[in-house]
XYZ file of C-alpha atoms in Angstrom:
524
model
C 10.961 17.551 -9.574
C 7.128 17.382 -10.801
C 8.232 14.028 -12.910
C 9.753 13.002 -9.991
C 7.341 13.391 -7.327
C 5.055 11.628 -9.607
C 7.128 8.744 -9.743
C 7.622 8.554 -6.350
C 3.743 8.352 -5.619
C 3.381 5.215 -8.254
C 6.733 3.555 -7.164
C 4.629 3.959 -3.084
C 1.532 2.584 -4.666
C 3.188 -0.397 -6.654
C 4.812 -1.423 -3.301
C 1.179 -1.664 -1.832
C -0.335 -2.853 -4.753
C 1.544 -6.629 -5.111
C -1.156 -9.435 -3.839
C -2.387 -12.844 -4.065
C -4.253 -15.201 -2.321
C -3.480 -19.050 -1.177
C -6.140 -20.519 -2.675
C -7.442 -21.992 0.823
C -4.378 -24.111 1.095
C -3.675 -23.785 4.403
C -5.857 -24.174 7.699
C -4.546 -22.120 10.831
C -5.760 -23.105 14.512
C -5.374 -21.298 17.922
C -4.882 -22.539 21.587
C -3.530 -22.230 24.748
C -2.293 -24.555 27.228
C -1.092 -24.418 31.337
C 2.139 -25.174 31.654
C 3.012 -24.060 34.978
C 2.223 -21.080 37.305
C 0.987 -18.198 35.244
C 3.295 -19.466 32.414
C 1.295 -20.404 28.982
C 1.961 -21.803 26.061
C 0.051 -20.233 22.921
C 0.316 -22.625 20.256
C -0.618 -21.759 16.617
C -1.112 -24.997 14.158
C -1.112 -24.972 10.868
C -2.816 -27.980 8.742
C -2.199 -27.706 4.995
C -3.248 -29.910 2.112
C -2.041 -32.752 0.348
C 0.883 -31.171 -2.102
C 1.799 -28.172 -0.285
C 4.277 -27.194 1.937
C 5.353 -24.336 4.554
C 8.805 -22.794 5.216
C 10.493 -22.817 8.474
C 11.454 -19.659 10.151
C 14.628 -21.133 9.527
C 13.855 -21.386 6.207
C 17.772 -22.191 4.591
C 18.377 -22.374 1.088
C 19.520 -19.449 -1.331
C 17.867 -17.149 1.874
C 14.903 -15.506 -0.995
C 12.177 -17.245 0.360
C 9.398 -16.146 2.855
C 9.085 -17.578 6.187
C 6.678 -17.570 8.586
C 6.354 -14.863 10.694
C 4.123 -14.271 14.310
C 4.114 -11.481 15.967
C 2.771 -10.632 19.413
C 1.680 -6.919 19.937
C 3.749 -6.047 22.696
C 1.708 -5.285 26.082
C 2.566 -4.626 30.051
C -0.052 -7.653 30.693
C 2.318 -10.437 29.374
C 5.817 -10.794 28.688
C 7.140 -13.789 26.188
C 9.403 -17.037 27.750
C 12.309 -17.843 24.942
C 12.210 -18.049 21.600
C 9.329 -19.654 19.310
C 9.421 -23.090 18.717
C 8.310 -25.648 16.098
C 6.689 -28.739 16.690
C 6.567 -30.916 13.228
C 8.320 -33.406 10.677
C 10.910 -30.950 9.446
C 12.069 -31.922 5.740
C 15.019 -30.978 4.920
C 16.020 -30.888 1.228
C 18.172 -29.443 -1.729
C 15.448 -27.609 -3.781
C 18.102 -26.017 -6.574
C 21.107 -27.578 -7.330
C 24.357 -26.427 -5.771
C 22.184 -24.102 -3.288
C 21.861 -24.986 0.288
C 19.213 -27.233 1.578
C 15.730 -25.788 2.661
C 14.008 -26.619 5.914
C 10.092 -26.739 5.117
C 6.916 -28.752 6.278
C 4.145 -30.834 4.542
C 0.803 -31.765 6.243
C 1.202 -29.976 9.783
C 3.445 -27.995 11.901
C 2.799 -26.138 15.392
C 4.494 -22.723 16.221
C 4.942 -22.670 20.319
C 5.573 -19.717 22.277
C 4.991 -19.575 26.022
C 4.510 -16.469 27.906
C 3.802 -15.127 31.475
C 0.838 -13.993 32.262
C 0.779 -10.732 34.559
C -2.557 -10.063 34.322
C -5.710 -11.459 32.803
C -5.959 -10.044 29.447
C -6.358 -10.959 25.390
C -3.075 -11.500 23.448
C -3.530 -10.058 20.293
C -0.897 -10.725 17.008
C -0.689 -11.110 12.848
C 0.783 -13.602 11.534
C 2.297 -14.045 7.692
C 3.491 -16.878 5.643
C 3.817 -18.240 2.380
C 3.097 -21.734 0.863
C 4.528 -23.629 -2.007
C 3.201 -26.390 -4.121
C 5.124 -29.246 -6.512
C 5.519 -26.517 -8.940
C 5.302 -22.805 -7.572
C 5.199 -20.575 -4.391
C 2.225 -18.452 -3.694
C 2.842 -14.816 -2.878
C 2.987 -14.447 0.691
C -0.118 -13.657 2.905
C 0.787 -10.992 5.682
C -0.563 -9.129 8.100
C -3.586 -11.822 9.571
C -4.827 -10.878 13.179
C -5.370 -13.207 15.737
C -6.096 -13.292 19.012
C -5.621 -15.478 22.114
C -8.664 -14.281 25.123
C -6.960 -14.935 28.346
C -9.342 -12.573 30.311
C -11.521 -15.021 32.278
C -8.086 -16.414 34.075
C -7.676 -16.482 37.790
C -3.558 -15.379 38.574
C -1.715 -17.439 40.963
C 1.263 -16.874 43.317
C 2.541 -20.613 43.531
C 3.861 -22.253 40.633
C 1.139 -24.794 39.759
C 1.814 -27.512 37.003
C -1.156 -28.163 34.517
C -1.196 -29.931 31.076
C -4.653 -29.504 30.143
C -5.316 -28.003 26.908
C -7.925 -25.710 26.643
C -8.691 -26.625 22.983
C -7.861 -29.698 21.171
C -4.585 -29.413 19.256
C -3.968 -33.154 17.330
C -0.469 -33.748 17.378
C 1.612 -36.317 15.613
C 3.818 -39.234 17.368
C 6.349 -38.560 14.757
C 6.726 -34.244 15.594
C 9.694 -33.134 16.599
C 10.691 -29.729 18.680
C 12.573 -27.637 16.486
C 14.210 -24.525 17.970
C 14.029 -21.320 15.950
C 13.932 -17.726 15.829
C 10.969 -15.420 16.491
C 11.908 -13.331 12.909
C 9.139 -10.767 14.265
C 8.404 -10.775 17.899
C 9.673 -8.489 20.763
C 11.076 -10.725 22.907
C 10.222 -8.865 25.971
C 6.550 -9.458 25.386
C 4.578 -12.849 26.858
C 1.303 -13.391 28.602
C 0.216 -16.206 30.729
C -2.907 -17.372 32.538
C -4.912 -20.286 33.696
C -6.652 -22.461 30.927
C -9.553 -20.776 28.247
C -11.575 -21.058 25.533
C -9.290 -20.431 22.737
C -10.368 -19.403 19.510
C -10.136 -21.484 15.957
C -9.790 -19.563 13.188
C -9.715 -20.097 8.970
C -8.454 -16.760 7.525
C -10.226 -15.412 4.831
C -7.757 -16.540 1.895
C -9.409 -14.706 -0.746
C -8.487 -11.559 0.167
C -6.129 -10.982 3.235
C -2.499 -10.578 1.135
C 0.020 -7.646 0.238
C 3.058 -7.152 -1.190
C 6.071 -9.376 -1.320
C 8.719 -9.261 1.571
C 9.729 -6.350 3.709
C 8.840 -3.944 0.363
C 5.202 -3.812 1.007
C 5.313 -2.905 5.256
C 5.355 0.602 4.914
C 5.043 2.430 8.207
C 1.963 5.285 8.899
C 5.453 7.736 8.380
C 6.211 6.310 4.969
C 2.105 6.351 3.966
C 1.784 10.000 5.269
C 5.201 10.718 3.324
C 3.508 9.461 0.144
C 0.469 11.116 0.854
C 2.141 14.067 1.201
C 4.152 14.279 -2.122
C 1.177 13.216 -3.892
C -0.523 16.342 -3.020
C 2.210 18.570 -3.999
C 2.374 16.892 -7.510
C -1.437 17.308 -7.857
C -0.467 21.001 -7.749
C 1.548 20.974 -10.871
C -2.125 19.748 -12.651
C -4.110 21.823 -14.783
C -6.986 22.630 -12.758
C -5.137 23.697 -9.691
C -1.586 24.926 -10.788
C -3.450 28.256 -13.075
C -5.678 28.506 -9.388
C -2.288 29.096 -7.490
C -1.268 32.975 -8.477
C -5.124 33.949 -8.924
C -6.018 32.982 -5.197
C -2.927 34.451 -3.598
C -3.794 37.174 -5.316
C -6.951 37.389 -4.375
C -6.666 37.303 -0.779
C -3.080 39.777 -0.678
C -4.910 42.260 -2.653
C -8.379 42.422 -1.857
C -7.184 43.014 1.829
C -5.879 46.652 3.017
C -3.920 44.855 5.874
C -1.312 42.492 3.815
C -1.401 39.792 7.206
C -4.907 39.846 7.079
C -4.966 38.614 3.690
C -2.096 36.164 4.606
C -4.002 34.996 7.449
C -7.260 34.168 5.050
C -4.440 32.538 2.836
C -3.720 30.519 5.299
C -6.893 29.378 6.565
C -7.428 28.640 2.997
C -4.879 26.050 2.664
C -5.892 24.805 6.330
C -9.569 24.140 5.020
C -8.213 22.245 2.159
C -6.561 20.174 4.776
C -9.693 19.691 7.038
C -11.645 18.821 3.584
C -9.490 15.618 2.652
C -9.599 14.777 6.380
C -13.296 15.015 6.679
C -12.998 12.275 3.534
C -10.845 10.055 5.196
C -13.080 10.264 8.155
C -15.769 8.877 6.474
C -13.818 6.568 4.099
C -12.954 5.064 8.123
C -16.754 5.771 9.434
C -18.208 3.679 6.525
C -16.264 0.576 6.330
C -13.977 1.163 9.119
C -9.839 -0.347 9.178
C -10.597 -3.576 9.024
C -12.948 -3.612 6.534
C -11.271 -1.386 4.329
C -8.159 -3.693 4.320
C -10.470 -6.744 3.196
C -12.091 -4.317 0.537
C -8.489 -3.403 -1.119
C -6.880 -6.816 -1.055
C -9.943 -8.966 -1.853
C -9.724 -10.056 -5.759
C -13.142 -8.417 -6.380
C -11.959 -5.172 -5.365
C -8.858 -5.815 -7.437
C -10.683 -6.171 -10.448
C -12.348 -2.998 -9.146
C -9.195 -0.918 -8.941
C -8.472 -2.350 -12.369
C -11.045 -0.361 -13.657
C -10.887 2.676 -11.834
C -7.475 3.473 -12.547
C -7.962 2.464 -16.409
C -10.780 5.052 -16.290
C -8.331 7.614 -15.202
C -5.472 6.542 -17.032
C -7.671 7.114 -20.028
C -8.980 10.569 -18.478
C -5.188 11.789 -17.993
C -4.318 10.870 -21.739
C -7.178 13.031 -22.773
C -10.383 10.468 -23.786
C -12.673 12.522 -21.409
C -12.778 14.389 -18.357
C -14.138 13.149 -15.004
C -16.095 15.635 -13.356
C -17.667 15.795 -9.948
C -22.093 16.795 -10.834
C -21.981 20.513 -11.766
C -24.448 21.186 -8.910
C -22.155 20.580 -6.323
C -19.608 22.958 -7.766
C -22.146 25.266 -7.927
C -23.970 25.061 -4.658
C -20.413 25.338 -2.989
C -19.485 28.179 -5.100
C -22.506 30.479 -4.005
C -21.723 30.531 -0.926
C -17.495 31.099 -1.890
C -16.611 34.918 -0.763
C -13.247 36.279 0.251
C -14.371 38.501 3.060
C -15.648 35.567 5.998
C -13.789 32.834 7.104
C -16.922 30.717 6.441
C -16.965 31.599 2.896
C -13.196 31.136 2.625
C -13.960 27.360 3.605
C -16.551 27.266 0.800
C -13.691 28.836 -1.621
C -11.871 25.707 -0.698
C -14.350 23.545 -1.049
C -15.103 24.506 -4.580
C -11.367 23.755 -5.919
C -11.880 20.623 -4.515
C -14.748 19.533 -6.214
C -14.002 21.600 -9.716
C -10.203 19.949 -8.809
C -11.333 16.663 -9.007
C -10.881 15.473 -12.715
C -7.511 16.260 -11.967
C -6.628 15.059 -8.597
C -9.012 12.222 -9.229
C -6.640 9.598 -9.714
C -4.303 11.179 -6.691
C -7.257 10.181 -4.472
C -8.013 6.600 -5.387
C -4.372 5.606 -5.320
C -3.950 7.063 -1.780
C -7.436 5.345 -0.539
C -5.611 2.008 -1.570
C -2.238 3.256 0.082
C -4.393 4.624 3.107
C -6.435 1.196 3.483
C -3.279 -0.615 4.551
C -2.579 1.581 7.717
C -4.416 1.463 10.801
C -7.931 2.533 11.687
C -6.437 6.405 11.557
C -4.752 5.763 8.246
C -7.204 7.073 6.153
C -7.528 10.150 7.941
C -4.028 10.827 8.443
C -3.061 9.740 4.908
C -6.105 11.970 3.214
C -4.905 14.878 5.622
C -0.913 14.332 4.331
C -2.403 14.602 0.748
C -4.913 18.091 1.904
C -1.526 19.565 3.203
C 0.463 18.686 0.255
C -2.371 20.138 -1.554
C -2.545 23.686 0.174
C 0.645 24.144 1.350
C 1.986 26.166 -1.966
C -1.168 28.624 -1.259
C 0.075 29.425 2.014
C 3.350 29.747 1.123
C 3.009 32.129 -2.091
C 0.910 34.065 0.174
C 3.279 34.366 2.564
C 5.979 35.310 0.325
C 4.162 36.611 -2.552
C 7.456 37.620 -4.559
C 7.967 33.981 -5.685
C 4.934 33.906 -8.045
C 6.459 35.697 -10.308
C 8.939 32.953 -10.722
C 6.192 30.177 -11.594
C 6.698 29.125 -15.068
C 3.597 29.793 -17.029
C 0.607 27.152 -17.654
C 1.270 25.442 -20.982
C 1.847 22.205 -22.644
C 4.252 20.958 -19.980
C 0.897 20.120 -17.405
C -0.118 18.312 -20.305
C 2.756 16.116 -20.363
C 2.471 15.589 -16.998
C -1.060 14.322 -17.060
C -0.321 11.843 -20.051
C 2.733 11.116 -18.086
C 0.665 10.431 -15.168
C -1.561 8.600 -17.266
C 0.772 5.774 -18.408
C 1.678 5.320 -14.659
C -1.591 4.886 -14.095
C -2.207 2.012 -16.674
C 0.530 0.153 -15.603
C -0.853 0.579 -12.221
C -3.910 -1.171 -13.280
C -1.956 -3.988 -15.140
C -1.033 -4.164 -11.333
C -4.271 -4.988 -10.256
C -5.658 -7.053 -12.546
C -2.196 -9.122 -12.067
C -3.332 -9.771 -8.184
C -6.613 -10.614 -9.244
C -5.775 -13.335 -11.866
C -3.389 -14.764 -10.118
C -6.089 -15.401 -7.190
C -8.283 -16.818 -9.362
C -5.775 -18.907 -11.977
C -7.245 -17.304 -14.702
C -3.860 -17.237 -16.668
C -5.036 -14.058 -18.892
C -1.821 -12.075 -17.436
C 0.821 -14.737 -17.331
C 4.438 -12.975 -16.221
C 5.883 -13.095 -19.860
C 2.266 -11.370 -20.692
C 2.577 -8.617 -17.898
C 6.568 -8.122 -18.562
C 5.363 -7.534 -22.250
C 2.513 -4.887 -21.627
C 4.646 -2.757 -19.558
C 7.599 -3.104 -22.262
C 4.979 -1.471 -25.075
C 3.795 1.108 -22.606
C 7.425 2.092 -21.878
C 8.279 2.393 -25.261
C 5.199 4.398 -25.743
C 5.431 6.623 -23.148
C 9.234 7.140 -24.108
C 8.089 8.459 -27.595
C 5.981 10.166 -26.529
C 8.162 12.087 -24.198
C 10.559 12.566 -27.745
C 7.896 14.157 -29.313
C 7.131 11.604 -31.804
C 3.277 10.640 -30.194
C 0.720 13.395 -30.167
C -2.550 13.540 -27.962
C -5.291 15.599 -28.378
C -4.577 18.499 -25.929
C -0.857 18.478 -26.876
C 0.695 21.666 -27.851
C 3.516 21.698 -29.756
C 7.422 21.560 -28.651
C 9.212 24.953 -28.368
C 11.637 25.954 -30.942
C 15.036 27.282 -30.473
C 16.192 30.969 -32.286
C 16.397 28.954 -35.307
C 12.957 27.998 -35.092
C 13.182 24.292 -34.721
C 11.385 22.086 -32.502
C 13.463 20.831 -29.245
C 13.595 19.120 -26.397
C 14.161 19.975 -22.448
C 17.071 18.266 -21.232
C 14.934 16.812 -18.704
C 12.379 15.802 -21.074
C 15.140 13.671 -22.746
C 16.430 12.478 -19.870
C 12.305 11.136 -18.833
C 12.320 9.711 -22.118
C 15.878 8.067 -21.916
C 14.820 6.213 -18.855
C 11.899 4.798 -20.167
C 13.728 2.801 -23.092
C 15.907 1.765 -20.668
C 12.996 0.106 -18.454
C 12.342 -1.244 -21.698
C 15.438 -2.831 -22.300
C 16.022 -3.986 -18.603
C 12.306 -5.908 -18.836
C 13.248 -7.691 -22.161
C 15.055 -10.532 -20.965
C 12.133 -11.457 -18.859
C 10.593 -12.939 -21.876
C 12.700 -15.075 -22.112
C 12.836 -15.967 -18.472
C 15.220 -14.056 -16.792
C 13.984 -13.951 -13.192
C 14.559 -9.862 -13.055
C 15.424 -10.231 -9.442
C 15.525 -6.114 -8.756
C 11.463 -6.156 -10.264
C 10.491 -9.132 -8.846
C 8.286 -8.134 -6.031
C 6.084 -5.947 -9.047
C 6.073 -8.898 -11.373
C 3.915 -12.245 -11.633
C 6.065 -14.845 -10.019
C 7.963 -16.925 -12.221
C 6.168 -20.762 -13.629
C-alpha cells in the first residue's frame, strides 16, 4: 500500500505535468454583435499563420485528435441559442491513408454562438485548441479565459433587429457556415444585450498549456484526492513514521484522563492541518490563481521544476539532506509543550519544519498539482495533504492498541525514499520535456525521453532485487537459513519495473505507445 500510494501521487502529478506551448501560431479575437432583441451573437475568430492549421469541432479522421473547445460558464444572466457554429473555408482531407477524412482550417475560422441576454452582465469562458503544422501537431493549449463585457447594455422588450458589430471582425467572401457541436458548453447557458466594446485578446502562448486530452482536467475532488494520499504516504517517511508511536504516546500517557490526552491528540493532527492550510493561503495571497497557473505552465518555471525535483530526487537517493534553517526548528521547538493547546500547535509546527527533508518533495509536487485548481486550490489541496498528514496521529491515539502492530523503522523507509526518488527524476525528465519542446531546443527528443526512463526503470528494478546499493541501505533480511531474500512485494515492485521497461522499448524504434502517449514527447 505505501508503494502504491506513492505511485498514485506521481501517476496524479504526471497527468498535470504534460505541456507545451504554440509557439504564437495562432491569434484569437473577441466580439459581439446585435442580432435581434436581446439576442447576441459572441463570435470568437481565430487568425493563424501561413502553414498551420486548426481542427474542427467536428474534427473526423481516426477520432485522436484535439478539437477546439469553448465553453461558457454557465450563469442565470444569459442562456445560449443552438449550437456553436463555424464560419470558415472548411478543408476537408484524407491525412493517413485508409483513415477517414479530417475536417480542419488554414488562415481563419470564426466560432458563433448567440445567446439571450436576461440581464446586463459579462460572459465569462476558456477556450482550448490545438494546432498542427506541415509536419507535426502541437500539444493542445487548454483552459484560456475570456471574457465578453455586456454590462453597459440597455434590455429591451420588443424584438429589435441590429447588425452592427461592436468590434471589427474581417470576414472572408469565400466562409462558409458550418454547423457543429458545442463539445463543452451547457446548452442551457446564453447571454444577450445591446452592442459593446468587446475585448481583443492574444493569449499568452508561452505559458498557458496542460496536459493532453481529457487526462489532464482533473476536478478540485480528484486534486484534494491526490493531496490527500500524498500525505498519508509522507507518513511512511523516515522523519515522521519513528514520530508516530512516540507522540501518541506522549499525549495518552502524560495525561491522567485517557480523552484528555486523545483530545490533545487530536488537536495535534488538526494543527498539522491548519499549518499546510496557512501555506496554501499564502502560496494563493502571493501570486494569487491566476498567477500561479501562468507560473507552473510557463517554460521558465518548467525549467524551474526541473531542478527542484532533481534536487530532491537526488535528496531521496541519499546525496544530501534538505533541511529547513535549524533556527526555525528551534525557535518553534521552545515554545513545544504537551500541557497547553498553544504549545501543542508549536509541537506541530516543529514536525513540520524538522519533517521537511522528507515531505519536501510531497510539497512541491502538490503546489504544481494545486496551481491548476481554482483560486481555493491551493488551500484546499495543501489542507488534503495536512489531513493526510495527521490523520494516523489521531487515529493511533484514538485507538492506541494498533501501534503495536506498526512494523518497526528499518531499511524498508529507505526503499521507499530511493523509490520515491526515481519517481521523482522521471518527474523532472517531465518537465524539462515541456520546456524543450516550447522552445525547440531538441535536447529531449521522444526516442531520447523514451530512453531515459527505460535506464531509470531498469535501475530502479535492480535496485528493488537487491543488486544496487545506496548509502543508507541496510541489508536484505535472511531467511532461517541465513540467506538474503526478498518480500514478495518487493519482487513484485521490481517485476513491474522491467516490464515498463520492456513496454517503452519499441518506442525507439517508433512505435507510437498509444496507452503512454499523453506522458511522452509527441511523435516527429
Amino acid at each position: 500500500m505505501r508503494y502504491l500510494l506513492s505511485l498514485l501521487l506521481s501517476l496524479g502529478l504526471f497527468l498535470q505535468a504534460c505541456s507545451q506551448t504554440q509557439n504564437g501560431s495562432t491569434t484569437w479575437t473577441f466580439t459581439n454583435k446585435q442580432i435581434k432583441g436581446n439576442n447576441y451573437q459572441l463570435r470568437v475568430e481565430c487568425k493563424l499563420k501561413p502553414h498551420y492549421h486548426i481542427w474542427s469541432m467536428n474534427v473526423g479522421g481516426d477520432g485522436l485528435m484535439y478539437p477546439p473547445s469553448i465553453v461558457f460558464t454557465p450563469s442565470k444572466d444569459y442562456e445560449l441559442v443552438g449550437k456553436m457554429k463555424e464560419e470558415g473555408k472548411k478543408i476537408i482531407k484524407e491525412l493517413l491513408k485508409g483513415e477517414p477524412p479530417f475536417n480542419y482550417y488554414e488562415n481563419k475560422v470564426t466560432f458563433v454562438q448567440e445567446v439571450k441576454l436576461k440581464k446586463p452582465t459579462t460572459i465569462h469562458g476558456k477556450y482550448s485548441y490545438q494546432v498542427c503544422d506541415t509536419v507535426k501537431c502541437d500539444l493542445p493549449v487548454e483552459n484560456v479565459p475570456f471574457q465578453f463585457k455586456l454590462n453597459d447594455v440597455v434590455l429591451t422588450e420588443a424584438d429589435t433587429t441590429s447588425n452592427t458589430e461592436t468590434a471589427a471582425s474581417p470576414s472572408d467572401d469565400t466562409t462558409q457556415p458550418v454547423v457543429a457541436a458545442n463539445p463543452g458548453s451547457n446548452e442551457t447557458a446564453t447571454t444577450t444585450g445591446p452592442p459593446s466594446t468587446s475585448e481583443k485578446t492574444t493569449p499568452d502562448t508561452t505559458g498557458k498549456s496542460e496536459a493532453l486530452g481529457d487526462l489532464s482536467k482533473l476536478s478540485m475532488w480528484e486534486i484534494l484526492l491526490i493531496a490527500f494520499l500524498a500525505g498519508l504516504a509522507a507518513v511512511t517517511t523516515p522523519c515522521i513514521y519513528s514520530m508516530v508511536p512516540l507522540t501518541v504516546s506522549l499525549f495518552t500517557k502524560q495525561n491522567n484522563d485517557r480523552k484528555q490526552g486523545i483530545r490533545k491528540a487530536i488537536f495535534y493532527a488538526i494543527s498539522i492541518v491548519v499549518i499546510f492550510a496557512i501555506l496554501g493561503m499564502a502560496i494563493t495571497a502571493i501570486w494569487g490563481s491566476d498567477g500561479l497557473y501562468k507560473i507552473s505552465t510557463n517554460w521558465i518555471a518548467n525549467i524551474f521544476f526541473f531542478v527542484l525535483f532533481v534536487i530532491f530526487g537526488l535528496s531521496f537517493l541519499g546525496a544530501f539532506e534538505i533541511k529547513l534553517p535549524s533556527t526555525w526548528s528551534t525557535a518553534a521547538d521552545k515554545k513545544s509543550n504537551a500541557s497547553s493547546y498553544l504549545g501543542i500547535f508549536f509541537m506541530a509546527l516543529t514536525l513540520v519544519i524538522v519533517s521537511f527533508s522528507c515531505t519536501s518533495a510531497f510539497i512541491g509536487g502538490i503546489a504544481v498539482l494545486a496551481s491548476r485548481g481554482s483560486f481555493w486550490g491551493p488551500l484546499l489541496g495543501f489542507g488534503a495533504f495536512g489531513l493526510g498528514l495527521g490523520l494516523p496521529f489521531a487515529f493511533f491515539a484514538m485507538f492506541p492498541g494498533y501501534l503495536k502492530n506498526l512494523e518497526k523503522p528499518g531499511g524498508w523507509q529507505n526503499a521507499l525514499k530511493v523509490t520515491l526518488g526515481f519517481l521523482e527524476l522521471a518527474l523532472a525528465m517531465k518537465f524539462l520535456s515541456n520546456a524543450d519542446l516550447a522552445k525547440g531546443w531538441r535536447l529531449l527528443d521522444r526516442e531520447i525521453f523514451i530512453a531515459i526512463w527505460i535506464v531509470m526503470s531498469i535501475l530502479l528494478g535492480l535496485y528493488l532485487l537487491g543488486k544496487i546499493k545506496f548509502f543508507n541501505d541496510s541489508e536484505l533480511k535472511k531467511n532461517y537459513f541465513d540467506i538474503p531474500y526478498l518480500s514478495t512485494f518487493r519482487l513484485i515492485l521490481a517485476g513491474a519495473c522491467f516490464t515498463f521497461a520492456v513496454i517503452l522499448a519499441p518506442g525507439l524504434i517508433g512505435a507510437p505507445l498509444n496507452g503512454l502517449s499523453a506522458f511522452l514527447p509527441p511523435m516527429g
